[in-house]
Amino acid sequence: SQQGEEDPQALSIQEGENATMNCSYKTSINNLQWYRQNSGRGLVHLILIRSNEREKHSGRLRVTLDTSKKSSSLLITASRAADTASYFCATALEGSQGNLIFGKGTKLSVKP
Amino acid sequence: DTAVSQTPKYLVTQMGNDKSIKCEQNLGHDTMYWYKQDSKKFLKIMFSYNNKELIINETVPNRFSPKSPDKAHLNLHINSLELGDSAVYFCASSRPGQMNTEAFFGQGTRLTVV
């Protein structure tokens, strides 16, 4: 069964604006990861947040994790046209052996 | 240097055929995976291999079989292809000895069954 659900499914913003994507999951996790997929390409890892962490930063990316609500958010600040892509959250379940379960993704479009 | 490479990038074939997709990683990872991405962009894990042993086998048809000649390679064989097998297939790998860390993906193989 699907673990992660991203929200919104699609997001269109202007360059320079911030983009926020949310992810909800159902069961206990070891960590939660965010990936980017450009059209016609493979997935690229962006950031990983462990279950005992609440917030993490990497450049223009900020990820939060609320294990009580089983949700995470990805914030991209000062967006650029090059940020246009699909963004997926993936959860690594407790006790799993590397099995990442992906959501359906948020398609972000940044207009110049 | 490409970390995870898979071939071919595109594969068009007729129903009933048998085909293979190759995957190689040069990262020294012990764990490799195959994912299927359908037309709605939903990614689902199919198989994973750790040190040449299958450790996860999701409920995929037995027409699909992973084969790992060594820990740097995980090939996907598909027998008796069906229209519903059309999708993009991604190979991935993750770091040795550390479960639940980031996965590195190949560029994908777009399989079209006609």
PDB file of N, CA, C and O in Angstrom, chain B residues 29-82:
ATOM      1  N   HIS B  29      28.285   0.021  -3.718  1.00  0.00           N
ATOM      2  CA  HIS B  29      27.137  -0.258  -2.855  1.00  0.00           C
ATOM      3  C   HIS B  29      26.833  -1.753  -2.817  1.00  0.00           C
ATOM      4  O   HIS B  29      27.052  -2.473  -3.797  1.00  0.00           O
ATOM      5  N   ASP B  30      26.311  -2.178  -1.680  1.00  0.00           N
ATOM      6  CA  ASP B  30      25.936  -3.586  -1.538  1.00  0.00           C
ATOM      7  C   ASP B  30      24.484  -3.846  -1.918  1.00  0.00           C
ATOM      8  O   ASP B  30      24.111  -4.980  -2.191  1.00  0.00           O
ATOM      9  N   THR B  31      23.657  -2.806  -1.879  1.00  0.00           N
ATOM     10  CA  THR B  31      22.233  -3.003  -2.111  1.00  0.00           C
ATOM     11  C   THR B  31      21.798  -2.330  -3.399  1.00  0.00           C
ATOM     12  O   THR B  31      22.107  -1.158  -3.616  1.00  0.00           O
ATOM     13  N   MET B  32      21.109  -3.067  -4.239  1.00  0.00           N
ATOM     14  CA  MET B  32      20.589  -2.529  -5.491  1.00  0.00           C
ATOM     15  C   MET B  32      19.094  -2.832  -5.576  1.00  0.00           C
ATOM     16  O   MET B  32      18.612  -3.804  -4.986  1.00  0.00           O
ATOM     17  N   TYR B  33      18.395  -1.981  -6.324  1.00  0.00           N
ATOM     18  CA  TYR B  33      16.932  -2.062  -6.388  1.00  0.00           C
ATOM     19  C   TYR B  33      16.439  -1.909  -7.827  1.00  0.00           C
ATOM     20  O   TYR B  33      17.103  -1.311  -8.667  1.00  0.00           O
ATOM     21  N   TRP B  34      15.238  -2.412  -8.051  1.00  0.00           N
ATOM     22  CA  TRP B  34      14.487  -2.085  -9.257  1.00  0.00           C
ATOM     23  C   TRP B  34      13.155  -1.492  -8.844  1.00  0.00           C
ATOM     24  O   TRP B  34      12.447  -2.053  -8.007  1.00  0.00           O
ATOM     25  N   TYR B  35      12.845  -0.326  -9.469  1.00  0.00           N
ATOM     26  CA  TYR B  35      11.568   0.343  -9.259  1.00  0.00           C
ATOM     27  C   TYR B  35      10.837   0.448 -10.592  1.00  0.00           C
ATOM     28  O   TYR B  35      11.456   0.564 -11.637  1.00  0.00           O
ATOM     29  N   LYS B  36       9.510   0.453 -10.506  1.00  0.00           N
ATOM     30  CA  LYS B  36       8.685   0.673 -11.681  1.00  0.00           C
ATOM     31  C   LYS B  36       7.903   1.965 -11.487  1.00  0.00           C
ATOM     32  O   LYS B  36       7.286   2.162 -10.432  1.00  0.00           O
ATOM     33  N   GLN B  37       7.957   2.841 -12.496  1.00  0.00           N
ATOM     34  CA  GLN B  37       7.191   4.087 -12.439  1.00  0.00           C
ATOM     35  C   GLN B  37       6.128   4.045 -13.521  1.00  0.00           C
ATOM     36  O   GLN B  37       6.448   3.990 -14.711  1.00  0.00           O
ATOM     37  N   ASP B  38       4.873   4.080 -13.119  1.00  0.00           N
ATOM     38  CA  ASP B  38       3.790   3.969 -14.095  1.00  0.00           C
ATOM     39  C   ASP B  38       3.483   5.329 -14.722  1.00  0.00           C
ATOM     40  O   ASP B  38       4.152   6.325 -14.449  1.00  0.00           O
ATOM     41  N   SER B  39       2.466   5.337 -15.551  1.00  0.00           N
ATOM     42  CA  SER B  39       2.130   6.554 -16.310  1.00  0.00           C
ATOM     43  C   SER B  39       1.691   7.700 -15.411  1.00  0.00           C
ATOM     44  O   SER B  39       1.753   8.860 -15.798  1.00  0.00           O
ATOM     45  N   LYS B  40       1.263   7.377 -14.193  1.00  0.00           N
ATOM     46  CA  LYS B  40       0.866   8.414 -13.243  1.00  0.00           C
ATOM     47  C   LYS B  40       2.017   8.811 -12.343  1.00  0.00           C
ATOM     48  O   LYS B  40       1.820   9.503 -11.340  1.00  0.00           O
ATOM     49  N   LYS B  41       3.198   8.393 -12.695  1.00  0.00           N
ATOM     50  CA  LYS B  41       4.430   8.765 -11.992  1.00  0.00           C
ATOM     51  C   LYS B  41       4.578   8.084 -10.630  1.00  0.00           C
ATOM     52  O   LYS B  41       5.434   8.466  -9.851  1.00  0.00           O
ATOM     53  N   PHE B  42       3.740   7.082 -10.353  1.00  0.00           N
ATOM     54  CA  PHE B  42       3.837   6.393  -9.080  1.00  0.00           C
ATOM     55  C   PHE B  42       4.993   5.399  -9.117  1.00  0.00           C
ATOM     56  O   PHE B  42       5.058   4.551 -10.006  1.00  0.00           O
ATOM     57  N   LEU B  43       5.905   5.507  -8.157  1.00  0.00           N
ATOM     58  CA  LEU B  43       7.077   4.641  -8.082  1.00  0.00           C
ATOM     59  C   LEU B  43       6.820   3.498  -7.124  1.00  0.00           C
ATOM     60  O   LEU B  43       6.486   3.712  -5.962  1.00  0.00           O
ATOM     61  N   LYS B  44       7.059   2.283  -7.584  1.00  0.00           N
ATOM     62  CA  LYS B  44       6.854   1.140  -6.717  1.00  0.00           C
ATOM     63  C   LYS B  44       8.083   0.238  -6.771  1.00  0.00           C
ATOM     64  O   LYS B  44       8.586  -0.069  -7.847  1.00  0.00           O
ATOM     65  N   ILE B  45       8.558  -0.163  -5.599  1.00  0.00           N
ATOM     66  CA  ILE B  45       9.720  -1.032  -5.575  1.00  0.00           C
ATOM     67  C   ILE B  45       9.329  -2.423  -6.045  1.00  0.00           C
ATOM     68  O   ILE B  45       8.259  -2.939  -5.717  1.00  0.00           O
ATOM     69  N   MET B  46      10.199  -3.020  -6.840  1.00  0.00           N
ATOM     70  CA  MET B  46       9.952  -4.372  -7.330  1.00  0.00           C
ATOM     71  C   MET B  46      10.851  -5.375  -6.609  1.00  0.00           C
ATOM     72  O   MET B  46      10.391  -6.391  -6.118  1.00  0.00           O
ATOM     73  N   PHE B  47      12.128  -5.088  -6.606  1.00  0.00           N
ATOM     74  CA  PHE B  47      13.098  -5.999  -6.000  1.00  0.00           C
ATOM     75  C   PHE B  47      14.215  -5.204  -5.358  1.00  0.00           C
ATOM     76  O   PHE B  47      14.505  -4.090  -5.749  1.00  0.00           O
ATOM     77  N   SER B  48      14.880  -5.843  -4.384  1.00  0.00           N
ATOM     78  CA  SER B  48      16.161  -5.323  -3.945  1.00  0.00           C
ATOM     79  C   SER B  48      17.082  -6.504  -3.682  1.00  0.00           C
ATOM     80  O   SER B  48      16.638  -7.593  -3.329  1.00  0.00           O
ATOM     81  N   TYR B  49      18.356  -6.268  -3.882  1.00  0.00           N
ATOM     82  CA  TYR B  49      19.368  -7.290  -3.675  1.00  0.00           C
ATOM     83  C   TYR B  49      20.416  -6.736  -2.738  1.00  0.00           C
ATOM     84  O   TYR B  49      20.868  -5.612  -2.887  1.00  0.00           O
ATOM     85  N   ASN B  50      20.826  -7.543  -1.774  1.00  0.00           N
ATOM     86  CA  ASN B  50      21.907  -7.175  -0.874  1.00  0.00           C
ATOM     87  C   ASN B  50      22.911  -8.303  -0.890  1.00  0.00           C
ATOM     88  O   ASN B  50      22.606  -9.415  -0.483  1.00  0.00           O
ATOM     89  N   ASN B  51      24.130  -7.974  -1.322  1.00  0.00           N
ATOM     90  CA  ASN B  51      25.186  -8.989  -1.404  1.00  0.00           C
ATOM     91  C   ASN B  51      24.730 -10.219  -2.167  1.00  0.00           C
ATOM     92  O   ASN B  51      24.944 -11.343  -1.734  1.00  0.00           O
ATOM     93  N   LYS B  52      24.084  -9.978  -3.284  1.00  0.00           N
ATOM     94  CA  LYS B  52      23.632 -11.025  -4.197  1.00  0.00           C
ATOM     95  C   LYS B  52      22.495 -11.863  -3.637  1.00  0.00           C
ATOM     96  O   LYS B  52      22.158 -12.897  -4.182  1.00  0.00           O
ATOM     97  N   GLU B  53      21.897 -11.437  -2.575  1.00  0.00           N
ATOM     98  CA  GLU B  53      20.741 -12.154  -2.046  1.00  0.00           C
ATOM     99  C   GLU B  53      19.508 -11.289  -2.135  1.00  0.00           C
ATOM    100  O   GLU B  53      19.534 -10.123  -1.786  1.00  0.00           O
ATOM    101  N   LEU B  54      18.430 -11.877  -2.605  1.00  0.00           N
ATOM    102  CA  LEU B  54      17.170 -11.151  -2.694  1.00  0.00           C
ATOM    103  C   LEU B  54      16.629 -10.965  -1.296  1.00  0.00           C
ATOM    104  O   LEU B  54      16.391 -11.929  -0.571  1.00  0.00           O
ATOM    105  N   ILE B  55      16.451  -9.709  -0.906  1.00  0.00           N
ATOM    106  CA  ILE B  55      15.942  -9.487   0.446  1.00  0.00           C
ATOM    107  C   ILE B  55      14.538  -8.910   0.464  1.00  0.00           C
ATOM    108  O   ILE B  55      13.853  -8.985   1.478  1.00  0.00           O
ATOM    109  N   ILE B  56      14.138  -8.308  -0.640  1.00  0.00           N
ATOM    110  CA  ILE B  56      12.755  -7.846  -0.746  1.00  0.00           C
ATOM    111  C   ILE B  56      12.218  -8.290  -2.088  1.00  0.00           C
ATOM    112  O   ILE B  56      12.841  -8.077  -3.092  1.00  0.00           O
ATOM    113  N   ASN B  57      11.082  -8.909  -2.093  1.00  0.00           N
ATOM    114  CA  ASN B  57      10.466  -9.312  -3.340  1.00  0.00           C
ATOM    115  C   ASN B  57       8.995  -8.940  -3.251  1.00  0.00           C
ATOM    116  O   ASN B  57       8.222  -9.642  -2.627  1.00  0.00           O
ATOM    117  N   GLU B  58       8.656  -7.781  -3.811  1.00  0.00           N
ATOM    118  CA  GLU B  58       7.275  -7.343  -3.752  1.00  0.00           C
ATOM    119  C   GLU B  58       6.413  -8.245  -4.639  1.00  0.00           C
ATOM    120  O   GLU B  58       6.906  -9.084  -5.363  1.00  0.00           O
ATOM    121  N   THR B  59       5.141  -8.056  -4.559  1.00  0.00           N
ATOM    122  CA  THR B  59       4.210  -8.926  -5.293  1.00  0.00           C
ATOM    123  C   THR B  59       4.174  -8.569  -6.765  1.00  0.00           C
ATOM    124  O   THR B  59       3.192  -7.998  -7.254  1.00  0.00           O
ATOM    125  N   VAL B  60       5.270  -8.885  -7.430  1.00  0.00           N
ATOM    126  CA  VAL B  60       5.317  -8.676  -8.873  1.00  0.00           C
ATOM    127  C   VAL B  60       5.144 -10.018  -9.561  1.00  0.00           C
ATOM    128  O   VAL B  60       5.459 -11.058  -8.984  1.00  0.00           O
ATOM    129  N   PRO B  61       4.681 -10.013 -10.788  1.00  0.00           N
ATOM    130  CA  PRO B  61       4.507 -11.291 -11.504  1.00  0.00           C
ATOM    131  C   PRO B  61       5.825 -12.033 -11.627  1.00  0.00           C
ATOM    132  O   PRO B  61       6.894 -11.416 -11.753  1.00  0.00           O
ATOM    133  N   ASN B  62       5.764 -13.337 -11.608  1.00  0.00           N
ATOM    134  CA  ASN B  62       7.002 -14.115 -11.711  1.00  0.00           C
ATOM    135  C   ASN B  62       7.587 -14.083 -13.112  1.00  0.00           C
ATOM    136  O   ASN B  62       8.615 -14.711 -13.378  1.00  0.00           O
ATOM    137  N   ARG B  63       6.946 -13.349 -14.006  1.00  0.00           N
ATOM    138  CA  ARG B  63       7.550 -13.108 -15.325  1.00  0.00           C
ATOM    139  C   ARG B  63       8.764 -12.171 -15.181  1.00  0.00           C
ATOM    140  O   ARG B  63       9.591 -12.085 -16.085  1.00  0.00           O
ATOM    141  N   PHE B  64       8.806 -11.478 -14.066  1.00  0.00           N
ATOM    142  CA  PHE B  64       9.923 -10.571 -13.800  1.00  0.00           C
ATOM    143  C   PHE B  64      10.920 -11.294 -12.902  1.00  0.00           C
ATOM    144  O   PHE B  64      10.542 -11.831 -11.858  1.00  0.00           O
ATOM    145  N   SER B  65      12.168 -11.295 -13.306  1.00  0.00           N
ATOM    146  CA  SER B  65      13.172 -11.948 -12.465  1.00  0.00           C
ATOM    147  C   SER B  65      14.449 -11.119 -12.447  1.00  0.00           C
ATOM    148  O   SER B  65      15.015 -10.804 -13.499  1.00  0.00           O
ATOM    149  N   PRO B  66      14.917 -10.755 -11.256  1.00  0.00           N
ATOM    150  CA  PRO B  66      16.185 -10.050 -11.146  1.00  0.00           C
ATOM    151  C   PRO B  66      17.331 -11.056 -11.143  1.00  0.00           C
ATOM    152  O   PRO B  66      17.214 -12.145 -10.597  1.00  0.00           O
ATOM    153  N   LYS B  67      18.426 -10.646 -11.758  1.00  0.00           N
ATOM    154  CA  LYS B  67      19.603 -11.513 -11.770  1.00  0.00           C
ATOM    155  C   LYS B  67      20.826 -10.669 -11.469  1.00  0.00           C
ATOM    156  O   LYS B  67      21.060  -9.649 -12.107  1.00  0.00           O
ATOM    157  N   SER B  68      21.622 -11.100 -10.514  1.00  0.00           N
ATOM    158  CA  SER B  68      22.777 -10.334 -10.088  1.00  0.00           C
ATOM    159  C   SER B  68      24.036 -11.170 -10.234  1.00  0.00           C
ATOM    160  O   SER B  68      24.346 -11.981  -9.367  1.00  0.00           O
ATOM    161  N   PRO B  69      24.796 -10.973 -11.315  1.00  0.00           N
ATOM    162  CA  PRO B  69      26.031 -11.742 -11.490  1.00  0.00           C
ATOM    163  C   PRO B  69      27.117 -11.369 -10.486  1.00  0.00           C
ATOM    164  O   PRO B  69      27.980 -12.178 -10.177  1.00  0.00           O
ATOM    165  N   ASP B  70      27.062 -10.133 -10.005  1.00  0.00           N
ATOM    166  CA  ASP B  70      27.988  -9.674  -8.961  1.00  0.00           C
ATOM    167  C   ASP B  70      27.355  -8.461  -8.308  1.00  0.00           C
ATOM    168  O   ASP B  70      26.328  -7.961  -8.786  1.00  0.00           O
ATOM    169  N   LYS B  71      27.967  -7.956  -7.240  1.00  0.00           N
ATOM    170  CA  LYS B  71      27.258  -6.932  -6.466  1.00  0.00           C
ATOM    171  C   LYS B  71      27.183  -5.595  -7.181  1.00  0.00           C
ATOM    172  O   LYS B  71      26.478  -4.695  -6.746  1.00  0.00           O
ATOM    173  N   ALA B  72      27.899  -5.452  -8.292  1.00  0.00           N
ATOM    174  CA  ALA B  72      27.832  -4.201  -9.050  1.00  0.00           C
ATOM    175  C   ALA B  72      26.751  -4.223 -10.114  1.00  0.00           C
ATOM    176  O   ALA B  72      26.503  -3.206 -10.761  1.00  0.00           O
ATOM    177  N   HIS B  73      26.130  -5.357 -10.319  1.00  0.00           N
ATOM    178  CA  HIS B  73      25.147  -5.496 -11.384  1.00  0.00           C
ATOM    179  C   HIS B  73      23.855  -6.114 -10.864  1.00  0.00           C
ATOM    180  O   HIS B  73      23.887  -7.066 -10.081  1.00  0.00           O
ATOM    181  N   LEU B  74      22.745  -5.563 -11.332  1.00  0.00           N
ATOM    182  CA  LEU B  74      21.440  -6.168 -11.067  1.00  0.00           C
ATOM    183  C   LEU B  74      20.601  -5.991 -12.321  1.00  0.00           C
ATOM    184  O   LEU B  74      20.134  -4.897 -12.615  1.00  0.00           O
ATOM    185  N   ASN B  75      20.467  -7.072 -13.064  1.00  0.00           N
ATOM    186  CA  ASN B  75      19.722  -7.022 -14.314  1.00  0.00           C
ATOM    187  C   ASN B  75      18.286  -7.485 -14.079  1.00  0.00           C
ATOM    188  O   ASN B  75      18.000  -8.263 -13.171  1.00  0.00           O
ATOM    189  N   LEU B  76      17.398  -6.978 -14.930  1.00  0.00           N
ATOM    190  CA  LEU B  76      15.985  -7.321 -14.814  1.00  0.00           C
ATOM    191  C   LEU B  76      15.551  -8.043 -16.086  1.00  0.00           C
ATOM    192  O   LEU B  76      15.663  -7.487 -17.182  1.00  0.00           O
ATOM    193  N   HIS B  77      15.093  -9.272 -15.922  1.00  0.00           N
ATOM    194  CA  HIS B  77      14.603 -10.047 -17.052  1.00  0.00           C
ATOM    195  C   HIS B  77      13.087 -10.106 -16.993  1.00  0.00           C
ATOM    196  O   HIS B  77      12.509 -10.314 -15.920  1.00  0.00           O
ATOM    197  N   ILE B  78      12.485  -9.906 -18.140  1.00  0.00           N
ATOM    198  CA  ILE B  78      11.019  -9.934 -18.206  1.00  0.00           C
ATOM    199  C   ILE B  78      10.615 -10.912 -19.305  1.00  0.00           C
ATOM    200  O   ILE B  78      11.021 -10.761 -20.463  1.00  0.00           O
ATOM    201  N   ASN B  79       9.851 -11.899 -18.947  1.00  0.00           N
ATOM    202  CA  ASN B  79       9.369 -12.886 -19.914  1.00  0.00           C
ATOM    203  C   ASN B  79       7.929 -12.592 -20.311  1.00  0.00           C
ATOM    204  O   ASN B  79       7.161 -12.002 -19.553  1.00  0.00           O
ATOM    205  N   SER B  80       7.598 -13.012 -21.509  1.00  0.00           N
ATOM    206  CA  SER B  80       6.205 -12.911 -22.002  1.00  0.00           C
ATOM    207  C   SER B  80       5.612 -11.535 -21.721  1.00  0.00           C
ATOM    208  O   SER B  80       4.590 -11.398 -21.030  1.00  0.00           O
ATOM    209  N   LEU B  81       6.228 -10.523 -22.280  1.00  0.00           N
ATOM    210  CA  LEU B  81       5.824  -9.144 -22.008  1.00  0.00           C
ATOM    211  C   LEU B  81       4.361  -8.893 -22.338  1.00  0.00           C
ATOM    212  O   LEU B  81       3.815  -9.409 -23.325  1.00  0.00           O
ATOM    213  N   GLU B  82       3.735  -8.092 -21.488  1.00  0.00           N
ATOM    214  CA  GLU B  82       2.336  -7.718 -21.649  1.00  0.00           C
ATOM    215  C   GLU B  82       2.226  -6.207 -21.792  1.00  0.00           C
ATOM    216  O   GLU B  82       3.132  -5.465 -21.392  1.00  0.00           O
TER     217      GLU B  82
END
